Coordinates of C-alpha atoms in Angstrom, one line a residue:
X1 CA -8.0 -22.9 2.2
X2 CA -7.0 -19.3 1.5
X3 CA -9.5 -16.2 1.6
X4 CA -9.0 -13.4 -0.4
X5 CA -11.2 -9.9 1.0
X6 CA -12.0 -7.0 -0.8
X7 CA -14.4 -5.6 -3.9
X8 CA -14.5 -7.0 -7.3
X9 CA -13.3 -3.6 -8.7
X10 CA -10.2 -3.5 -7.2
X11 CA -7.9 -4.6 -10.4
X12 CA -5.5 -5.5 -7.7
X13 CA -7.4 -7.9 -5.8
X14 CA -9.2 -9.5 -8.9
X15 CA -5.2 -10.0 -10.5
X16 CA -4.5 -11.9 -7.2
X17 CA -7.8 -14.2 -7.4
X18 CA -7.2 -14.9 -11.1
X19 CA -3.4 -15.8 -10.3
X20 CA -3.5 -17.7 -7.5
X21 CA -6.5 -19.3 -8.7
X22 CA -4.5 -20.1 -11.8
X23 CA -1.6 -21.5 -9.7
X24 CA -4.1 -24.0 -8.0
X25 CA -4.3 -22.4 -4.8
X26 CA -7.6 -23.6 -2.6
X27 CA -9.5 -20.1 -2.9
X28 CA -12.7 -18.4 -1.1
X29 CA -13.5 -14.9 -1.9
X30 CA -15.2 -12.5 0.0
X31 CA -17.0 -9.8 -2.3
X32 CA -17.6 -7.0 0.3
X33 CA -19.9 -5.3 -2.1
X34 CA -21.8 -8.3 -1.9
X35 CA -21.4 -8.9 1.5
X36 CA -22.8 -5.4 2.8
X37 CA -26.1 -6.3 1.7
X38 CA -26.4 -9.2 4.1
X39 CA -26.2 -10.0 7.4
X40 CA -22.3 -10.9 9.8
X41 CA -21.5 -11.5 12.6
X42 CA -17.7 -10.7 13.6
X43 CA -16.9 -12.2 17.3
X44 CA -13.8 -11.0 18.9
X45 CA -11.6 -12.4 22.0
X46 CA -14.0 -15.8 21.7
X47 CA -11.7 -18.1 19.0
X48 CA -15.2 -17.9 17.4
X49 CA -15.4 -18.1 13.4
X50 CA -16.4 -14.8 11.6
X51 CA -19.4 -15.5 9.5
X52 CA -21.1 -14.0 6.5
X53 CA -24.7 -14.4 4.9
X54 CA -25.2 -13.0 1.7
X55 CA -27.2 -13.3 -1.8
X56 CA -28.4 -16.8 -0.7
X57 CA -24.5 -18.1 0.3
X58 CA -22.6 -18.3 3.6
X59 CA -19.2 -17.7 4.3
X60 CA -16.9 -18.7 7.3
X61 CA -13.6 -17.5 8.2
X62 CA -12.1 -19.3 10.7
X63 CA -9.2 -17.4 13.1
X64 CA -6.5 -19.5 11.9
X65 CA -7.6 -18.7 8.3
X66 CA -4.9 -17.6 5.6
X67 CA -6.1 -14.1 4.5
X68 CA -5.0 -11.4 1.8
X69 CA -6.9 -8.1 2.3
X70 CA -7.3 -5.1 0.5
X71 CA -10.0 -3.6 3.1
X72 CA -11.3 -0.6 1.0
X73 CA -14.6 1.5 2.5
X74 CA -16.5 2.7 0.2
X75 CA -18.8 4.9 2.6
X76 CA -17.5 7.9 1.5
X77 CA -18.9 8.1 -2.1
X78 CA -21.9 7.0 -0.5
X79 CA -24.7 9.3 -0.4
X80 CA -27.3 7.3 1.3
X81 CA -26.7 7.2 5.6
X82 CA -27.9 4.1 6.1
X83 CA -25.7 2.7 3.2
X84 CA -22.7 4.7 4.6
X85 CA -22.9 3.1 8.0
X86 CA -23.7 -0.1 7.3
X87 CA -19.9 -0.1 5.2
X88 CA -18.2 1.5 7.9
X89 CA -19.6 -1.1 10.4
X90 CA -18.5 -4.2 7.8
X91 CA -14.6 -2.4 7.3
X92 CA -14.4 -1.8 11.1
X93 CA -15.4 -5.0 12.0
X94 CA -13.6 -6.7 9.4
X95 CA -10.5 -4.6 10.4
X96 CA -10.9 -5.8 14.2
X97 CA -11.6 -9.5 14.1
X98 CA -8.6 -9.7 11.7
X99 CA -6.2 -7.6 13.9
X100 CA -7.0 -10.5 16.5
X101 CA -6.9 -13.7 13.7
X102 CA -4.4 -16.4 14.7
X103 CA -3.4 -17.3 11.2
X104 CA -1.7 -15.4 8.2
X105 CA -3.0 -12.2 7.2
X106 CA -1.6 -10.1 4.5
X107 CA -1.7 -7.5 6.0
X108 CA -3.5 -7.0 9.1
X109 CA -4.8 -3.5 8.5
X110 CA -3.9 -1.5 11.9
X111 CA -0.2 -2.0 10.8
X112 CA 1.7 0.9 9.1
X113 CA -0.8 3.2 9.7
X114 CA 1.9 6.6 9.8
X115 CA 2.2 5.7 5.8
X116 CA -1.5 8.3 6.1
X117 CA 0.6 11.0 7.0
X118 CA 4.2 11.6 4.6
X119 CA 5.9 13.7 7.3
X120 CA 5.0 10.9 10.0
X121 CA 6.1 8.1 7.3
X122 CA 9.0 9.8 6.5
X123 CA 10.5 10.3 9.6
X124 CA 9.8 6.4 10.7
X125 CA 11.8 5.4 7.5
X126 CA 14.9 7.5 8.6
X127 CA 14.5 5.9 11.6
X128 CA 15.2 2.3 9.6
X129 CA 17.9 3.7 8.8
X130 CA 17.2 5.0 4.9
X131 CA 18.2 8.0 3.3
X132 CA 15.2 10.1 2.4
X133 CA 15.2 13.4 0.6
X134 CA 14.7 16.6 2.3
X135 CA 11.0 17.7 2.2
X136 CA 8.9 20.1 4.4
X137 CA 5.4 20.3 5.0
X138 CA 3.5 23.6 5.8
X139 CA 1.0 25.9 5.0
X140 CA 3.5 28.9 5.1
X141 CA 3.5 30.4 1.5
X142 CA 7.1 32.4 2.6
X143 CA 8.7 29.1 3.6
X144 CA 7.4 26.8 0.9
X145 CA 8.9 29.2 -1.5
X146 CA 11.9 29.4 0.1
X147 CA 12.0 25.8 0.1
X148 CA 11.1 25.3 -3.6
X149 CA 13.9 27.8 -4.6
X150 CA 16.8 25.7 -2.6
X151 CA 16.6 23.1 -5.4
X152 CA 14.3 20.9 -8.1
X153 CA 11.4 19.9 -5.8
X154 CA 8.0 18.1 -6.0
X155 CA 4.7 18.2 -4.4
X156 CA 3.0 15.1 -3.1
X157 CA -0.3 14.1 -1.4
X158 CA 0.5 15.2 2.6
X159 CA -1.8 12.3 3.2
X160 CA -1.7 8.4 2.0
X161 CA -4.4 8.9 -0.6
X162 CA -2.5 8.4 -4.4
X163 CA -2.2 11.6 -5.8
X164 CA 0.3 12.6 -8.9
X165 CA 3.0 14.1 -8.3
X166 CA 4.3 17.2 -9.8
X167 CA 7.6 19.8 -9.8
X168 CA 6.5 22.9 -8.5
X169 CA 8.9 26.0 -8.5
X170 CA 9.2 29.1 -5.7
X171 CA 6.6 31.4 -7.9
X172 CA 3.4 28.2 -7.7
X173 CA 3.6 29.7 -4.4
X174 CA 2.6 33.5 -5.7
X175 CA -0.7 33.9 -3.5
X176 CA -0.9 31.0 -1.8
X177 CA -3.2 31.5 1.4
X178 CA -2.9 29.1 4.7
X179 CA -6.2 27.9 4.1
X180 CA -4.9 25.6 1.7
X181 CA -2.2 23.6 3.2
X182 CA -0.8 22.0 4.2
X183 CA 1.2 21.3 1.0
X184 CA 4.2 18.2 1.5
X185 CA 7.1 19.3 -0.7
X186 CA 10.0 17.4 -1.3
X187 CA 13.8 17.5 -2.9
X188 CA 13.6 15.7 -6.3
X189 CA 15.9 13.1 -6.9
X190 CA 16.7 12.9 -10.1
X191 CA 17.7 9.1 -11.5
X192 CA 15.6 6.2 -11.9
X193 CA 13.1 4.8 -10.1
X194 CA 12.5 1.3 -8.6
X195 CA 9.9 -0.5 -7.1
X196 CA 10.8 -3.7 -4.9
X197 CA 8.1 -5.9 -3.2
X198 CA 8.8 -7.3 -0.3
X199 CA 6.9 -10.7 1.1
X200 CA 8.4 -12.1 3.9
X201 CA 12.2 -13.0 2.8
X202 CA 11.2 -12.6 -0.6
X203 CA 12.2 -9.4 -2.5
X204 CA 11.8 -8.2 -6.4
X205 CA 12.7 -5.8 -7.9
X206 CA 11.9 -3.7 -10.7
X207 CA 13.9 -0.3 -12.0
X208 CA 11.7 2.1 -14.2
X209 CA 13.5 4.5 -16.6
X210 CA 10.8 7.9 -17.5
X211 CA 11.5 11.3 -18.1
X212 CA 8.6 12.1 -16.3
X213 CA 8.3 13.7 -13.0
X214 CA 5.6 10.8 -11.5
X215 CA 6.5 7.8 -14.1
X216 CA 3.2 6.4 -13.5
X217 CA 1.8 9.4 -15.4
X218 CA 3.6 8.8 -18.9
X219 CA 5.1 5.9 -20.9
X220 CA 7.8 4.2 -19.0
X221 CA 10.4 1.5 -19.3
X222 CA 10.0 -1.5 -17.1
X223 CA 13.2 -4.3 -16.3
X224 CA 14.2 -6.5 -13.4
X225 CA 16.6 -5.7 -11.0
X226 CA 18.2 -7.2 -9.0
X227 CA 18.3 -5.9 -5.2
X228 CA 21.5 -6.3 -4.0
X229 CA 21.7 -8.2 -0.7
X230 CA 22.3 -6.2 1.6
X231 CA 19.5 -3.5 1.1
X232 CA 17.2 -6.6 0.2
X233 CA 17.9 -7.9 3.9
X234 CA 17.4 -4.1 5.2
X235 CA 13.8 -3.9 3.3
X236 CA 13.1 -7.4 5.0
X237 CA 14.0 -6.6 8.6
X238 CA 11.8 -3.0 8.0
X239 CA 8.8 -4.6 6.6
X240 CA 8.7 -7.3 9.7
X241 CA 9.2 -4.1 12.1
X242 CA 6.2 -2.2 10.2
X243 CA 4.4 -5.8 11.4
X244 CA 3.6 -6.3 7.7
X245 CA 4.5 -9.5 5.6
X246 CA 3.8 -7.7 2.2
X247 CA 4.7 -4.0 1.3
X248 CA 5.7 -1.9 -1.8
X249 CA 9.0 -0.3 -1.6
X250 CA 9.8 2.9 -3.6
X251 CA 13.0 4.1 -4.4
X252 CA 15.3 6.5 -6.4
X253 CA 18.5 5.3 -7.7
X254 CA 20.6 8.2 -8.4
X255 CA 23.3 8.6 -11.2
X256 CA 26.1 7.8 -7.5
X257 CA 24.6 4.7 -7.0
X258 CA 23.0 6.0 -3.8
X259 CA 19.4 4.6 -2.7
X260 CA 17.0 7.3 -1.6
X261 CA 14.2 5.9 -0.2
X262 CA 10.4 7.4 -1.4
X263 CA 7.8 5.2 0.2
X264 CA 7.1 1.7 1.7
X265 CA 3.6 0.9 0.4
X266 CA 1.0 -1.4 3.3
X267 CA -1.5 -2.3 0.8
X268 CA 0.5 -1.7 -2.7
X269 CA -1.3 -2.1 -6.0
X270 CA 1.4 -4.8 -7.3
X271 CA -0.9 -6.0 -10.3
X272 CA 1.0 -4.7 -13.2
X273 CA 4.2 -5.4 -11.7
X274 CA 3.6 -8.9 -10.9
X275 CA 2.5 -9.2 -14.6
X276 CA 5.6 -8.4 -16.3
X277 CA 7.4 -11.0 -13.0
X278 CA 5.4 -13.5 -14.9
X279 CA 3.7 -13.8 -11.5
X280 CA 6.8 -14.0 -9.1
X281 CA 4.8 -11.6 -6.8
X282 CA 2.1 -13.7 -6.8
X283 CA 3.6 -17.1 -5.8
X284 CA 5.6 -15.4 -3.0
X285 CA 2.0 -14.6 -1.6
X286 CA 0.5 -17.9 -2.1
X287 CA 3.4 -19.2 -0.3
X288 CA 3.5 -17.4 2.4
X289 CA -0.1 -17.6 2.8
X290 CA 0.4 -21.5 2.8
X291 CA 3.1 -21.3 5.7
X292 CA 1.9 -21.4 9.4
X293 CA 2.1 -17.6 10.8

């Protein structure tokens, strides 16, 4: 039996229900939306099941339970306190018992967690042993400028929250004040893009040909590609040492052939991906899900 966690929303999660579902996988969801209206109890250190009442229905999760998670908190576009705590207390809870579950869990949600901070993430994947592009975070107005003027450059979210990104240039800086940094800029890399999801040994990958800055913002080609070997044992060995099983990897492929490394994803929104893999993404999940940890 597998478990699947999360809110009906979440396209992502709802894609991985559908598909697994469709690929006869033995399936259990739990709906936190649903289950933040009722009652749990979430014992940790004991080998005790976590257990769930909600809406009439119970639901069990045993430690050696198969899990995918996508643990989102919605507490704060919450106005109401109690409503705000009462999320916080299910997500932290949640977040716990499965950081201490003896069976698969994709991905247990303390793992990765210096992708919330780009110059912390950035500096771990150089430390895999990636090229990443030059980038510089500060609040400096002088220095950012500076910065932006040594080349094409981008700005990105500082933090892990999706944001677009955008080419700025040394005169966006023109009356900046420190009160609204920090601002994460980086060297643009101009080429094309690739996205390669990693699940255990399994790799795929996808190359994505835009003019755009952010191709996620415009109409874009999508094709398969195939990851060569070498970097597709590299993306293995980093996702194991994040102490994840699943993770989106982002790329640039410049016009030399040379692999500059954006982002590796913990909790990546794959849906639209694994559609046009005809569900390739999907089965490696299922799979691994099925394996013993």
């Amino acid at each position: 039996m597998l478990t699947a966690i999360g809110i009906d929303s979440d396209p992502t999660l709802v894609h991985f229900v559908e598909t697994a579902a469709g690929m006869g996988a033995d399936l259990k969801l739990l709906n936190l939306r649903a289950a933040v209206e009722g009652s749990w109890r979430l014992p940790l250190g004991s080998g005790e099941p976590a257990r769930f009442a909600f809406g009439g229905e119970s639901l069990a999760l045993a430690p050696g339970d198969a899990v995918y998670c996508r643990l989102i908190d919605l507490s704060p576009v919450l106005e109401e306190r109690d409503a705000r705590r009462r999320w916080r207390s299910l997500v932290g809870g949640l977040a716990a018992w499965l950081e201490q579950s003896e069976g698969v869990v994709i991905n247990r949600p303390g793992h990765a967690a210096d992708n919330g901070s780009k110059p912390l993430h950035e500096a771990w994947l150089r430390r895999q042993g990636f090229d990443v592009p030059a980038s510089l975070t500060s609040s400096s107005a002088e220095r950012l400028s500076v910065f932006a003027g040594q080349g094409p450059t981008i700005a990105k979210s500082v933090q892990g929250i999706r944001a677009d990104t955008r080419a700025v240039a040394p005169e966006d800086f023109t009356g900046f004040v420190a009160a609204r940094g920090p601002v994460h800029l980086q060297r643009r890399i101009l080429g094309r893009d690739l996205r390669i999801h990693v699940v255990g040994a399994d790799v795929h990958g996808e190359m994505i040909e835009s003019d755009a800055v952010d191709y996620r913002t415009e109409v874009a080609r999508f094709r398969e590609f195939p990851v060569p070997a070498d970097l597709a044992r590299r993306l293995a060995r980093a996702t194991e040492a994040a102490g994840l099983v699943f993770a989106g990897w982002d790329f640039k492929l410049d016009d030399k052939g040379r692999f500059w490394c954006l982002e590796a994803n913990p909790m990546p929104g794959y849906d639209g991906y694994d559609t046009r893999a005809n569900g390739a993404i999907s089965r490696s999940l299922v799979e691994r899900l099925r394996s013993r940890p």
